[in-house]
Amino acid sequence: LEAMGLDLNKLNSALADRGQALANLNSDMDKMRKALSEYQARAATLERIKERMLALRKKLESLTRLGLNVNIRKNRMIISLPGDILFDSGKTELKPDGRNVLREVAKVVRNDQTLMSRDFQVAGHTDNKPLKGGPYLDNWGLSLMRARTVLVFLVTPTDIAPSGHGANRIEPGGGLPQNRWSASGYGETDPVVANSSPDQMQRNRRVELIVMPNVEEMLDLKSLTTVP
């Protein structure tokens, strides 16, 4: 009987161990199911973001006929306008062709409710050639004032009467909502290519219209750099 009692104790101990192992396995499986569910939800969110960004880019593709570039850079949708189209060297007054291009950009945005509901930032960029003289002190100052000039033009009403002369001239603008637009200047600090040749320096002289990401899109926009 004593031997049988010992065997029964061993059996109970073995059953307890098996029960604990089964409980641990069930716990691990629950964790795996939860992780899989979270992954699937995140993947679905990213797919929605990707589709939304592709739709935004498709809406903006018509701007390429104006010589503009629409792409995703640094996890943001960007409309890139060559600086030489907009401004003369070292200047912040918009050229006539530049105003016409900006009116076309504004028209595309105005005619689409999705784009009108988005926030945009106008970002000015320069090459690395030091600025000599003038009121802007350096490339940061020049890029910021150019961004401000573009911003002011884009939010100026379309039906305003022309007035003034030179840098103070006011013309009908883009008619975009002021509360959706802001401006920034990066100077020479964010080049798209090395400043190793005149052509490369020209590419770096640009103004970008950045579609700012919303809260959901900020979750993990790095994955969107693979958008074709």
mmCIF file with all atom_site columns, C-alpha atoms in Angstrom:
data_model
loop_
_atom_site.group_PDB
_atom_site.id
_atom_site.type_symbol
_atom_site.label_atom_id
_atom_site.label_alt_id
_atom_site.label_comp_id
_atom_site.label_asym_id
_atom_site.label_entity_id
_atom_site.label_seq_id
_atom_site.pdbx_PDB_ins_code
_atom_site.Cartn_x
_atom_site.Cartn_y
_atom_site.Cartn_z
_atom_site.occupancy
_atom_site.B_iso_or_equiv
_atom_site.pdbx_formal_charge
_atom_site.auth_seq_id
_atom_site.auth_comp_id
_atom_site.auth_asym_id
_atom_site.auth_atom_id
_atom_site.pdbx_PDB_model_num
ATOM 1   C CA . LEU A 1 1   ? 0.000   0.000  0.000   1.00 0.00 ? 1   LEU A CA 1
ATOM 2   C CA . GLU A 1 2   ? 2.857   2.312  0.819   1.00 0.00 ? 2   GLU A CA 1
ATOM 3   C CA . ALA A 1 3   ? 4.342   1.680  -2.613  1.00 0.00 ? 3   ALA A CA 1
ATOM 4   C CA . MET A 1 4   ? 1.019   2.331  -4.247  1.00 0.00 ? 4   MET A CA 1
ATOM 5   C CA . GLY A 1 5   ? 0.769   5.605  -2.345  1.00 0.00 ? 5   GLY A CA 1
ATOM 6   C CA . LEU A 1 6   ? 4.183   6.666  -3.597  1.00 0.00 ? 6   LEU A CA 1
ATOM 7   C CA . ASP A 1 7   ? 3.236   5.802  -7.179  1.00 0.00 ? 7   ASP A CA 1
ATOM 8   C CA . LEU A 1 8   ? 0.014   7.786  -6.803  1.00 0.00 ? 8   LEU A CA 1
ATOM 9   C CA . ASN A 1 9   ? 1.943   10.802 -5.518  1.00 0.00 ? 9   ASN A CA 1
ATOM 10  C CA . LYS A 1 10  ? 4.288   10.589 -8.513  1.00 0.00 ? 10  LYS A CA 1
ATOM 11  C CA . LEU A 1 11  ? 1.329   10.327 -10.857 1.00 0.00 ? 11  LEU A CA 1
ATOM 12  C CA . ASN A 1 12  ? -0.346  13.348 -9.272  1.00 0.00 ? 12  ASN A CA 1
ATOM 13  C CA . SER A 1 13  ? 2.906   15.293 -9.491  1.00 0.00 ? 13  SER A CA 1
ATOM 14  C CA . ALA A 1 14  ? 3.323   14.353 -13.146 1.00 0.00 ? 14  ALA A CA 1
ATOM 15  C CA . LEU A 1 15  ? -0.269  15.355 -13.867 1.00 0.00 ? 15  LEU A CA 1
ATOM 16  C CA . ALA A 1 16  ? 0.291   18.684 -12.117 1.00 0.00 ? 16  ALA A CA 1
ATOM 17  C CA . ASP A 1 17  ? 3.421   19.293 -14.203 1.00 0.00 ? 17  ASP A CA 1
ATOM 18  C CA . ARG A 1 18  ? 1.536   18.415 -17.377 1.00 0.00 ? 18  ARG A CA 1
ATOM 19  C CA . GLY A 1 19  ? -1.291  20.724 -16.332 1.00 0.00 ? 19  GLY A CA 1
ATOM 20  C CA . GLN A 1 20  ? 1.125   23.600 -15.742 1.00 0.00 ? 20  GLN A CA 1
ATOM 21  C CA . ALA A 1 21  ? 2.814   22.952 -19.083 1.00 0.00 ? 21  ALA A CA 1
ATOM 22  C CA . LEU A 1 22  ? -0.583  22.961 -20.796 1.00 0.00 ? 22  LEU A CA 1
ATOM 23  C CA . ALA A 1 23  ? -1.505  26.217 -19.038 1.00 0.00 ? 23  ALA A CA 1
ATOM 24  C CA . ASN A 1 24  ? 1.782   27.778 -20.144 1.00 0.00 ? 24  ASN A CA 1
ATOM 25  C CA . LEU A 1 25  ? 1.167   26.582 -23.699 1.00 0.00 ? 25  LEU A CA 1
ATOM 26  C CA . ASN A 1 26  ? -2.340  28.049 -23.697 1.00 0.00 ? 26  ASN A CA 1
ATOM 27  C CA . SER A 1 27  ? -0.959  31.331 -22.352 1.00 0.00 ? 27  SER A CA 1
ATOM 28  C CA . ASP A 1 28  ? 1.681   31.420 -25.094 1.00 0.00 ? 28  ASP A CA 1
ATOM 29  C CA . MET A 1 29  ? -0.962  30.686 -27.714 1.00 0.00 ? 29  MET A CA 1
ATOM 30  C CA . ASP A 1 30  ? -3.138  33.513 -26.377 1.00 0.00 ? 30  ASP A CA 1
ATOM 31  C CA . LYS A 1 31  ? -0.172  35.878 -26.640 1.00 0.00 ? 31  LYS A CA 1
ATOM 32  C CA . MET A 1 32  ? 0.517   34.723 -30.184 1.00 0.00 ? 32  MET A CA 1
ATOM 33  C CA . ARG A 1 33  ? -3.130  35.172 -31.173 1.00 0.00 ? 33  ARG A CA 1
ATOM 34  C CA . LYS A 1 34  ? -3.116  38.662 -29.665 1.00 0.00 ? 34  LYS A CA 1
ATOM 35  C CA . ALA A 1 35  ? 0.126   39.552 -31.451 1.00 0.00 ? 35  ALA A CA 1
ATOM 36  C CA . LEU A 1 36  ? -1.258  38.218 -34.736 1.00 0.00 ? 36  LEU A CA 1
ATOM 37  C CA . SER A 1 37  ? -4.459  40.216 -34.282 1.00 0.00 ? 37  SER A CA 1
ATOM 38  C CA . GLU A 1 38  ? -2.474  43.395 -33.559 1.00 0.00 ? 38  GLU A CA 1
ATOM 39  C CA . TYR A 1 39  ? -0.260  42.766 -36.587 1.00 0.00 ? 39  TYR A CA 1
ATOM 40  C CA . GLN A 1 40  ? -3.265  42.232 -38.845 1.00 0.00 ? 40  GLN A CA 1
ATOM 41  C CA . ALA A 1 41  ? -4.914  45.410 -37.546 1.00 0.00 ? 41  ALA A CA 1
ATOM 42  C CA . ARG A 1 42  ? -1.706  47.385 -38.089 1.00 0.00 ? 42  ARG A CA 1
ATOM 43  C CA . ALA A 1 43  ? -1.271  45.919 -41.563 1.00 0.00 ? 43  ALA A CA 1
ATOM 44  C CA . ALA A 1 44  ? -4.846  46.900 -42.425 1.00 0.00 ? 44  ALA A CA 1
ATOM 45  C CA . THR A 1 45  ? -4.220  50.432 -41.136 1.00 0.00 ? 45  THR A CA 1
ATOM 46  C CA . LEU A 1 46  ? -1.045  50.764 -43.176 1.00 0.00 ? 46  LEU A CA 1
ATOM 47  C CA . GLU A 1 47  ? -2.835  49.473 -46.262 1.00 0.00 ? 47  GLU A CA 1
ATOM 48  C CA . ARG A 1 48  ? -5.529  52.124 -45.797 1.00 0.00 ? 48  ARG A CA 1
ATOM 49  C CA . ILE A 1 49  ? -2.855  54.794 -45.422 1.00 0.00 ? 49  ILE A CA 1
ATOM 50  C CA . LYS A 1 50  ? -1.036  53.536 -48.498 1.00 0.00 ? 50  LYS A CA 1
ATOM 51  C CA . GLU A 1 51  ? -4.232  53.580 -50.557 1.00 0.00 ? 51  GLU A CA 1
ATOM 52  C CA . ARG A 1 52  ? -5.022  57.082 -49.303 1.00 0.00 ? 52  ARG A CA 1
ATOM 53  C CA . MET A 1 53  ? -1.563  58.374 -50.222 1.00 0.00 ? 53  MET A CA 1
ATOM 54  C CA . LEU A 1 54  ? -1.749  56.739 -53.648 1.00 0.00 ? 54  LEU A CA 1
ATOM 55  C CA . ALA A 1 55  ? -5.118  58.412 -54.190 1.00 0.00 ? 55  ALA A CA 1
ATOM 56  C CA . LEU A 1 56  ? -3.657  61.763 -53.135 1.00 0.00 ? 56  LEU A CA 1
ATOM 57  C CA . ARG A 1 57  ? -0.734  61.372 -55.487 1.00 0.00 ? 57  ARG A CA 1
ATOM 58  C CA . LYS A 1 58  ? -3.070  60.452 -58.336 1.00 0.00 ? 58  LYS A CA 1
ATOM 59  C CA . LYS A 1 59  ? -5.024  63.649 -57.717 1.00 0.00 ? 59  LYS A CA 1
ATOM 60  C CA . LEU A 1 60  ? -1.785  65.625 -57.950 1.00 0.00 ? 60  LEU A CA 1
ATOM 61  C CA . GLU A 1 61  ? -0.295  63.814 -60.953 1.00 0.00 ? 61  GLU A CA 1
ATOM 62  C CA . SER A 1 62  ? -1.823  66.359 -63.342 1.00 0.00 ? 62  SER A CA 1
ATOM 63  C CA . LEU A 1 63  ? 0.701   68.874 -62.013 1.00 0.00 ? 63  LEU A CA 1
ATOM 64  C CA . THR A 1 64  ? 3.579   67.026 -63.667 1.00 0.00 ? 64  THR A CA 1
ATOM 65  C CA . ARG A 1 65  ? 2.572   68.621 -66.972 1.00 0.00 ? 65  ARG A CA 1
ATOM 66  C CA . LEU A 1 66  ? 3.728   71.912 -65.449 1.00 0.00 ? 66  LEU A CA 1
ATOM 67  C CA . GLY A 1 67  ? 7.195   70.518 -64.815 1.00 0.00 ? 67  GLY A CA 1
ATOM 68  C CA . LEU A 1 68  ? 6.517   69.744 -61.170 1.00 0.00 ? 68  LEU A CA 1
ATOM 69  C CA . ASN A 1 69  ? 7.507   66.577 -59.370 1.00 0.00 ? 69  ASN A CA 1
ATOM 70  C CA . VAL A 1 70  ? 5.078   64.711 -57.110 1.00 0.00 ? 70  VAL A CA 1
ATOM 71  C CA . ASN A 1 71  ? 6.618   62.052 -54.873 1.00 0.00 ? 71  ASN A CA 1
ATOM 72  C CA . ILE A 1 72  ? 6.981   60.696 -51.358 1.00 0.00 ? 72  ILE A CA 1
ATOM 73  C CA . ARG A 1 73  ? 10.132  61.879 -49.599 1.00 0.00 ? 73  ARG A CA 1
ATOM 74  C CA . LYS A 1 74  ? 10.957  61.559 -45.916 1.00 0.00 ? 74  LYS A CA 1
ATOM 75  C CA . ASN A 1 75  ? 7.580   59.906 -45.386 1.00 0.00 ? 75  ASN A CA 1
ATOM 76  C CA . ARG A 1 76  ? 5.653   62.882 -46.748 1.00 0.00 ? 76  ARG A CA 1
ATOM 77  C CA . MET A 1 77  ? 3.774   63.555 -49.974 1.00 0.00 ? 77  MET A CA 1
ATOM 78  C CA . ILE A 1 78  ? 5.576   66.429 -51.688 1.00 0.00 ? 78  ILE A CA 1
ATOM 79  C CA . ILE A 1 79  ? 4.903   68.666 -54.684 1.00 0.00 ? 79  ILE A CA 1
ATOM 80  C CA . SER A 1 80  ? 8.298   70.030 -55.698 1.00 0.00 ? 80  SER A CA 1
ATOM 81  C CA . LEU A 1 81  ? 8.468   73.288 -57.662 1.00 0.00 ? 81  LEU A CA 1
ATOM 82  C CA . PRO A 1 82  ? 11.807  74.245 -59.261 1.00 0.00 ? 82  PRO A CA 1
ATOM 83  C CA . GLY A 1 83  ? 12.978  77.478 -57.673 1.00 0.00 ? 83  GLY A CA 1
ATOM 84  C CA . ASP A 1 84  ? 14.147  78.906 -60.988 1.00 0.00 ? 84  ASP A CA 1
ATOM 85  C CA . ILE A 1 85  ? 10.565  78.789 -62.307 1.00 0.00 ? 85  ILE A CA 1
ATOM 86  C CA . LEU A 1 86  ? 9.351   80.820 -59.358 1.00 0.00 ? 86  LEU A CA 1
ATOM 87  C CA . PHE A 1 87  ? 12.170  83.275 -58.639 1.00 0.00 ? 87  PHE A CA 1
ATOM 88  C CA . ASP A 1 88  ? 15.165  85.003 -60.169 1.00 0.00 ? 88  ASP A CA 1
ATOM 89  C CA . SER A 1 89  ? 18.511  84.300 -58.489 1.00 0.00 ? 89  SER A CA 1
ATOM 90  C CA . GLY A 1 90  ? 18.663  85.684 -54.961 1.00 0.00 ? 90  GLY A CA 1
ATOM 91  C CA . LYS A 1 91  ? 15.189  87.225 -55.235 1.00 0.00 ? 91  LYS A CA 1
ATOM 92  C CA . THR A 1 92  ? 11.903  86.633 -53.426 1.00 0.00 ? 92  THR A CA 1
ATOM 93  C CA . GLU A 1 93  ? 9.533   88.275 -55.903 1.00 0.00 ? 93  GLU A CA 1
ATOM 94  C CA . LEU A 1 94  ? 7.515   85.753 -57.905 1.00 0.00 ? 94  LEU A CA 1
ATOM 95  C CA . LYS A 1 95  ? 8.091   85.688 -61.653 1.00 0.00 ? 95  LYS A CA 1
ATOM 96  C CA . PRO A 1 96  ? 4.998   85.849 -63.905 1.00 0.00 ? 96  PRO A CA 1
ATOM 97  C CA . ASP A 1 97  ? 5.458   82.207 -64.937 1.00 0.00 ? 97  ASP A CA 1
ATOM 98  C CA . GLY A 1 98  ? 5.794   81.272 -61.289 1.00 0.00 ? 98  GLY A CA 1
ATOM 99  C CA . ARG A 1 99  ? 2.504   82.942 -60.415 1.00 0.00 ? 99  ARG A CA 1
ATOM 100 C CA . ASN A 1 100 ? 0.782   81.090 -63.245 1.00 0.00 ? 100 ASN A CA 1
ATOM 101 C CA . VAL A 1 101 ? 2.155   77.741 -62.051 1.00 0.00 ? 101 VAL A CA 1
ATOM 102 C CA . LEU A 1 102 ? 1.009   78.420 -58.493 1.00 0.00 ? 102 LEU A CA 1
ATOM 103 C CA . ARG A 1 103 ? -2.468  79.335 -59.714 1.00 0.00 ? 103 ARG A CA 1
ATOM 104 C CA . GLU A 1 104 ? -2.656  75.964 -61.481 1.00 0.00 ? 104 GLU A CA 1
ATOM 105 C CA . VAL A 1 105 ? -1.536  74.166 -58.324 1.00 0.00 ? 105 VAL A CA 1
ATOM 106 C CA . ALA A 1 106 ? -4.114  76.039 -56.257 1.00 0.00 ? 106 ALA A CA 1
ATOM 107 C CA . LYS A 1 107 ? -6.815  75.215 -58.791 1.00 0.00 ? 107 LYS A CA 1
ATOM 108 C CA . VAL A 1 108 ? -6.118  71.490 -58.455 1.00 0.00 ? 108 VAL A CA 1
ATOM 109 C CA . VAL A 1 109 ? -6.317  71.749 -54.661 1.00 0.00 ? 109 VAL A CA 1
ATOM 110 C CA . ARG A 1 110 ? -9.451  73.923 -54.666 1.00 0.00 ? 110 ARG A CA 1
ATOM 111 C CA . ASN A 1 111 ? -11.312 71.543 -56.951 1.00 0.00 ? 111 ASN A CA 1
ATOM 112 C CA . ASP A 1 112 ? -10.815 68.542 -54.670 1.00 0.00 ? 112 ASP A CA 1
ATOM 113 C CA . GLN A 1 113 ? -12.526 68.351 -51.291 1.00 0.00 ? 113 GLN A CA 1
ATOM 114 C CA . THR A 1 114 ? -10.012 65.830 -49.947 1.00 0.00 ? 114 THR A CA 1
ATOM 115 C CA . LEU A 1 115 ? -7.074  68.104 -50.736 1.00 0.00 ? 115 LEU A CA 1
ATOM 116 C CA . MET A 1 116 ? -8.921  71.125 -49.340 1.00 0.00 ? 116 MET A CA 1
ATOM 117 C CA . SER A 1 117 ? -9.310  69.293 -46.020 1.00 0.00 ? 117 SER A CA 1
ATOM 118 C CA . ARG A 1 118 ? -5.567  68.605 -45.707 1.00 0.00 ? 118 ARG A CA 1
ATOM 119 C CA . ASP A 1 119 ? -2.887  70.748 -44.051 1.00 0.00 ? 119 ASP A CA 1
ATOM 120 C CA . PHE A 1 120 ? 0.033   71.870 -46.218 1.00 0.00 ? 120 PHE A CA 1
ATOM 121 C CA . GLN A 1 121 ? 3.430   73.370 -45.477 1.00 0.00 ? 121 GLN A CA 1
ATOM 122 C CA . VAL A 1 122 ? 5.402   75.479 -47.959 1.00 0.00 ? 122 VAL A CA 1
ATOM 123 C CA . ALA A 1 123 ? 9.110   74.656 -47.538 1.00 0.00 ? 123 ALA A CA 1
ATOM 124 C CA . GLY A 1 124 ? 11.842  76.760 -49.151 1.00 0.00 ? 124 GLY A CA 1
ATOM 125 C CA . HIS A 1 125 ? 15.231  75.268 -50.097 1.00 0.00 ? 125 HIS A CA 1
ATOM 126 C CA . THR A 1 126 ? 18.446  76.653 -51.607 1.00 0.00 ? 126 THR A CA 1
ATOM 127 C CA . ASP A 1 127 ? 21.738  75.310 -52.937 1.00 0.00 ? 127 ASP A CA 1
ATOM 128 C CA . ASN A 1 128 ? 24.906  75.685 -50.855 1.00 0.00 ? 128 ASN A CA 1
ATOM 129 C CA . LYS A 1 129 ? 26.203  78.802 -52.584 1.00 0.00 ? 129 LYS A CA 1
ATOM 130 C CA . PRO A 1 130 ? 26.658  81.454 -49.877 1.00 0.00 ? 130 PRO A CA 1
ATOM 131 C CA . LEU A 1 131 ? 24.339  84.424 -50.181 1.00 0.00 ? 131 LEU A CA 1
ATOM 132 C CA . LYS A 1 132 ? 26.297  87.636 -50.709 1.00 0.00 ? 132 LYS A CA 1
ATOM 133 C CA . GLY A 1 133 ? 24.645  90.797 -49.476 1.00 0.00 ? 133 GLY A CA 1
ATOM 134 C CA . GLY A 1 134 ? 20.957  91.561 -49.654 1.00 0.00 ? 134 GLY A CA 1
ATOM 135 C CA . PRO A 1 135 ? 18.365  91.788 -46.899 1.00 0.00 ? 135 PRO A CA 1
ATOM 136 C CA . TYR A 1 136 ? 18.115  88.058 -46.138 1.00 0.00 ? 136 TYR A CA 1
ATOM 137 C CA . LEU A 1 137 ? 21.543  87.564 -44.531 1.00 0.00 ? 137 LEU A CA 1
ATOM 138 C CA . ASP A 1 138 ? 21.884  83.891 -45.453 1.00 0.00 ? 138 ASP A CA 1
ATOM 139 C CA . ASN A 1 139 ? 20.258  80.994 -47.305 1.00 0.00 ? 139 ASN A CA 1
ATOM 140 C CA . TRP A 1 140 ? 17.946  80.303 -44.380 1.00 0.00 ? 140 TRP A CA 1
ATOM 141 C CA . GLY A 1 141 ? 16.566  83.810 -44.614 1.00 0.00 ? 141 GLY A CA 1
ATOM 142 C CA . LEU A 1 142 ? 16.217  83.583 -48.397 1.00 0.00 ? 142 LEU A CA 1
ATOM 143 C CA . SER A 1 143 ? 14.484  80.194 -48.306 1.00 0.00 ? 143 SER A CA 1
ATOM 144 C CA . LEU A 1 144 ? 12.082  81.300 -45.572 1.00 0.00 ? 144 LEU A CA 1
ATOM 145 C CA . MET A 1 145 ? 11.112  84.500 -47.386 1.00 0.00 ? 145 MET A CA 1
ATOM 146 C CA . ARG A 1 146 ? 10.565  82.580 -50.626 1.00 0.00 ? 146 ARG A CA 1
ATOM 147 C CA . ALA A 1 147 ? 8.341   80.109 -48.787 1.00 0.00 ? 147 ALA A CA 1
ATOM 148 C CA . ARG A 1 148 ? 6.432   83.014 -47.264 1.00 0.00 ? 148 ARG A CA 1
ATOM 149 C CA . THR A 1 149 ? 6.009   84.646 -50.681 1.00 0.00 ? 149 THR A CA 1
ATOM 150 C CA . VAL A 1 150 ? 4.569   81.423 -52.121 1.00 0.00 ? 150 VAL A CA 1
ATOM 151 C CA . LEU A 1 151 ? 2.346   80.956 -49.065 1.00 0.00 ? 151 LEU A CA 1
ATOM 152 C CA . VAL A 1 152 ? 0.940   84.487 -49.249 1.00 0.00 ? 152 VAL A CA 1
ATOM 153 C CA . PHE A 1 153 ? 0.232   84.113 -52.966 1.00 0.00 ? 153 PHE A CA 1
ATOM 154 C CA . LEU A 1 154 ? -1.532  80.771 -52.526 1.00 0.00 ? 154 LEU A CA 1
ATOM 155 C CA . VAL A 1 155 ? -3.878  82.102 -49.834 1.00 0.00 ? 155 VAL A CA 1
ATOM 156 C CA . THR A 1 156 ? -4.560  85.447 -51.560 1.00 0.00 ? 156 THR A CA 1
ATOM 157 C CA . PRO A 1 157 ? -8.162  85.540 -52.891 1.00 0.00 ? 157 PRO A CA 1
ATOM 158 C CA . THR A 1 158 ? -8.647  84.846 -56.575 1.00 0.00 ? 158 THR A CA 1
ATOM 159 C CA . ASP A 1 159 ? -10.885 87.874 -57.076 1.00 0.00 ? 159 ASP A CA 1
ATOM 160 C CA . ILE A 1 160 ? -8.708  90.563 -55.503 1.00 0.00 ? 160 ILE A CA 1
ATOM 161 C CA . ALA A 1 161 ? -7.957  93.626 -57.649 1.00 0.00 ? 161 ALA A CA 1
ATOM 162 C CA . PRO A 1 162 ? -4.303  93.956 -58.770 1.00 0.00 ? 162 PRO A CA 1
ATOM 163 C CA . SER A 1 163 ? -2.420  96.775 -57.057 1.00 0.00 ? 163 SER A CA 1
ATOM 164 C CA . GLY A 1 164 ? 1.079   97.988 -56.210 1.00 0.00 ? 164 GLY A CA 1
ATOM 165 C CA . HIS A 1 165 ? 4.404   97.568 -57.976 1.00 0.00 ? 165 HIS A CA 1
ATOM 166 C CA . GLY A 1 166 ? 7.514   95.387 -57.711 1.00 0.00 ? 166 GLY A CA 1
ATOM 167 C CA . ALA A 1 167 ? 7.883   93.450 -54.478 1.00 0.00 ? 167 ALA A CA 1
ATOM 168 C CA . ASN A 1 168 ? 4.766   95.183 -53.111 1.00 0.00 ? 168 ASN A CA 1
ATOM 169 C CA . ARG A 1 169 ? 2.542   94.203 -56.018 1.00 0.00 ? 169 ARG A CA 1
ATOM 170 C CA . ILE A 1 170 ? -0.602  92.260 -55.144 1.00 0.00 ? 170 ILE A CA 1
ATOM 171 C CA . GLU A 1 171 ? -2.307  90.086 -57.738 1.00 0.00 ? 171 GLU A CA 1
ATOM 172 C CA . PRO A 1 172 ? -5.150  87.562 -57.673 1.00 0.00 ? 172 PRO A CA 1
ATOM 173 C CA . GLY A 1 173 ? -3.781  84.474 -55.974 1.00 0.00 ? 173 GLY A CA 1
ATOM 174 C CA . GLY A 1 174 ? -4.697  80.877 -55.276 1.00 0.00 ? 174 GLY A CA 1
ATOM 175 C CA . GLY A 1 175 ? -7.691  81.398 -53.014 1.00 0.00 ? 175 GLY A CA 1
ATOM 176 C CA . LEU A 1 176 ? -6.703  78.617 -50.604 1.00 0.00 ? 176 LEU A CA 1
ATOM 177 C CA . PRO A 1 177 ? -7.736  78.587 -46.904 1.00 0.00 ? 177 PRO A CA 1
ATOM 178 C CA . GLN A 1 178 ? -5.217  80.367 -44.679 1.00 0.00 ? 178 GLN A CA 1
ATOM 179 C CA . ASN A 1 179 ? -5.787  78.060 -41.716 1.00 0.00 ? 179 ASN A CA 1
ATOM 180 C CA . ARG A 1 180 ? -4.532  75.042 -43.711 1.00 0.00 ? 180 ARG A CA 1
ATOM 181 C CA . TRP A 1 181 ? -1.176  76.477 -44.787 1.00 0.00 ? 181 TRP A CA 1
ATOM 182 C CA . SER A 1 182 ? 2.139   77.291 -43.084 1.00 0.00 ? 182 SER A CA 1
ATOM 183 C CA . ALA A 1 183 ? 5.688   78.115 -44.210 1.00 0.00 ? 183 ALA A CA 1
ATOM 184 C CA . SER A 1 184 ? 9.236   77.063 -43.316 1.00 0.00 ? 184 SER A CA 1
ATOM 185 C CA . GLY A 1 185 ? 12.753  77.637 -44.636 1.00 0.00 ? 185 GLY A CA 1
ATOM 186 C CA . TYR A 1 186 ? 15.500  74.999 -44.708 1.00 0.00 ? 186 TYR A CA 1
ATOM 187 C CA . GLY A 1 187 ? 18.225  76.931 -46.507 1.00 0.00 ? 187 GLY A CA 1
ATOM 188 C CA . GLU A 1 188 ? 20.849  74.526 -47.835 1.00 0.00 ? 188 GLU A CA 1
ATOM 189 C CA . THR A 1 189 ? 20.354  71.913 -45.093 1.00 0.00 ? 189 THR A CA 1
ATOM 190 C CA . ASP A 1 190 ? 18.033  69.508 -46.933 1.00 0.00 ? 190 ASP A CA 1
ATOM 191 C CA . PRO A 1 191 ? 19.380  68.916 -50.462 1.00 0.00 ? 191 PRO A CA 1
ATOM 192 C CA . VAL A 1 192 ? 17.861  66.269 -52.717 1.00 0.00 ? 192 VAL A CA 1
ATOM 193 C CA . VAL A 1 193 ? 21.245  65.705 -54.408 1.00 0.00 ? 193 VAL A CA 1
ATOM 194 C CA . ALA A 1 194 ? 24.843  66.726 -53.782 1.00 0.00 ? 194 ALA A CA 1
ATOM 195 C CA . ASN A 1 195 ? 25.722  70.297 -54.795 1.00 0.00 ? 195 ASN A CA 1
ATOM 196 C CA . SER A 1 196 ? 28.494  69.025 -57.077 1.00 0.00 ? 196 SER A CA 1
ATOM 197 C CA . SER A 1 197 ? 27.481  70.635 -60.379 1.00 0.00 ? 197 SER A CA 1
ATOM 198 C CA . PRO A 1 198 ? 25.333  73.502 -61.669 1.00 0.00 ? 198 PRO A CA 1
ATOM 199 C CA . ASP A 1 199 ? 22.580  71.045 -62.634 1.00 0.00 ? 199 ASP A CA 1
ATOM 200 C CA . GLN A 1 200 ? 22.543  69.497 -59.156 1.00 0.00 ? 200 GLN A CA 1
ATOM 201 C CA . MET A 1 201 ? 22.537  72.912 -57.508 1.00 0.00 ? 201 MET A CA 1
ATOM 202 C CA . GLN A 1 202 ? 19.573  73.849 -59.671 1.00 0.00 ? 202 GLN A CA 1
ATOM 203 C CA . ARG A 1 203 ? 17.665  70.772 -58.445 1.00 0.00 ? 203 ARG A CA 1
ATOM 204 C CA . ASN A 1 204 ? 18.271  71.798 -54.842 1.00 0.00 ? 204 ASN A CA 1
ATOM 205 C CA . ARG A 1 205 ? 16.875  75.289 -55.435 1.00 0.00 ? 205 ARG A CA 1
ATOM 206 C CA . ARG A 1 206 ? 13.214  74.497 -54.977 1.00 0.00 ? 206 ARG A CA 1
ATOM 207 C CA . VAL A 1 207 ? 10.011  75.155 -53.080 1.00 0.00 ? 207 VAL A CA 1
ATOM 208 C CA . GLU A 1 208 ? 8.080   72.168 -51.768 1.00 0.00 ? 208 GLU A CA 1
ATOM 209 C CA . LEU A 1 209 ? 4.385   71.987 -51.014 1.00 0.00 ? 209 LEU A CA 1
ATOM 210 C CA . ILE A 1 210 ? 4.161   69.276 -48.377 1.00 0.00 ? 210 ILE A CA 1
ATOM 211 C CA . VAL A 1 211 ? 0.944   67.408 -47.626 1.00 0.00 ? 211 VAL A CA 1
ATOM 212 C CA . MET A 1 212 ? 1.195   67.125 -43.857 1.00 0.00 ? 212 MET A CA 1
ATOM 213 C CA . PRO A 1 213 ? 0.405   63.652 -42.427 1.00 0.00 ? 213 PRO A CA 1
ATOM 214 C CA . ASN A 1 214 ? -2.560  63.278 -40.106 1.00 0.00 ? 214 ASN A CA 1
ATOM 215 C CA . VAL A 1 215 ? -2.456  61.388 -36.804 1.00 0.00 ? 215 VAL A CA 1
ATOM 216 C CA . GLU A 1 216 ? -3.225  57.978 -38.314 1.00 0.00 ? 216 GLU A CA 1
ATOM 217 C CA . GLU A 1 217 ? -0.639  58.411 -41.072 1.00 0.00 ? 217 GLU A CA 1
ATOM 218 C CA . MET A 1 218 ? 2.035   59.269 -38.505 1.00 0.00 ? 218 MET A CA 1
ATOM 219 C CA . LEU A 1 219 ? 1.774   55.755 -36.991 1.00 0.00 ? 219 LEU A CA 1
ATOM 220 C CA . ASP A 1 220 ? 4.307   54.285 -39.388 1.00 0.00 ? 220 ASP A CA 1
ATOM 221 C CA . LEU A 1 221 ? 4.803   56.261 -42.582 1.00 0.00 ? 221 LEU A CA 1
ATOM 222 C CA . LYS A 1 222 ? 8.200   54.658 -43.206 1.00 0.00 ? 222 LYS A CA 1
ATOM 223 C CA . SER A 1 223 ? 6.419   51.823 -44.970 1.00 0.00 ? 223 SER A CA 1
ATOM 224 C CA . LEU A 1 224 ? 5.055   54.294 -47.519 1.00 0.00 ? 224 LEU A CA 1
ATOM 225 C CA . THR A 1 225 ? 8.501   54.930 -48.978 1.00 0.00 ? 225 THR A CA 1
ATOM 226 C CA . THR A 1 226 ? 7.878   51.743 -50.966 1.00 0.00 ? 226 THR A CA 1
ATOM 227 C CA . VAL A 1 227 ? 4.843   53.228 -52.724 1.00 0.00 ? 227 VAL A CA 1
ATOM 228 C CA . PRO A 1 228 ? 5.585   52.925 -56.462 1.00 0.00 ? 228 PRO A CA 1
#
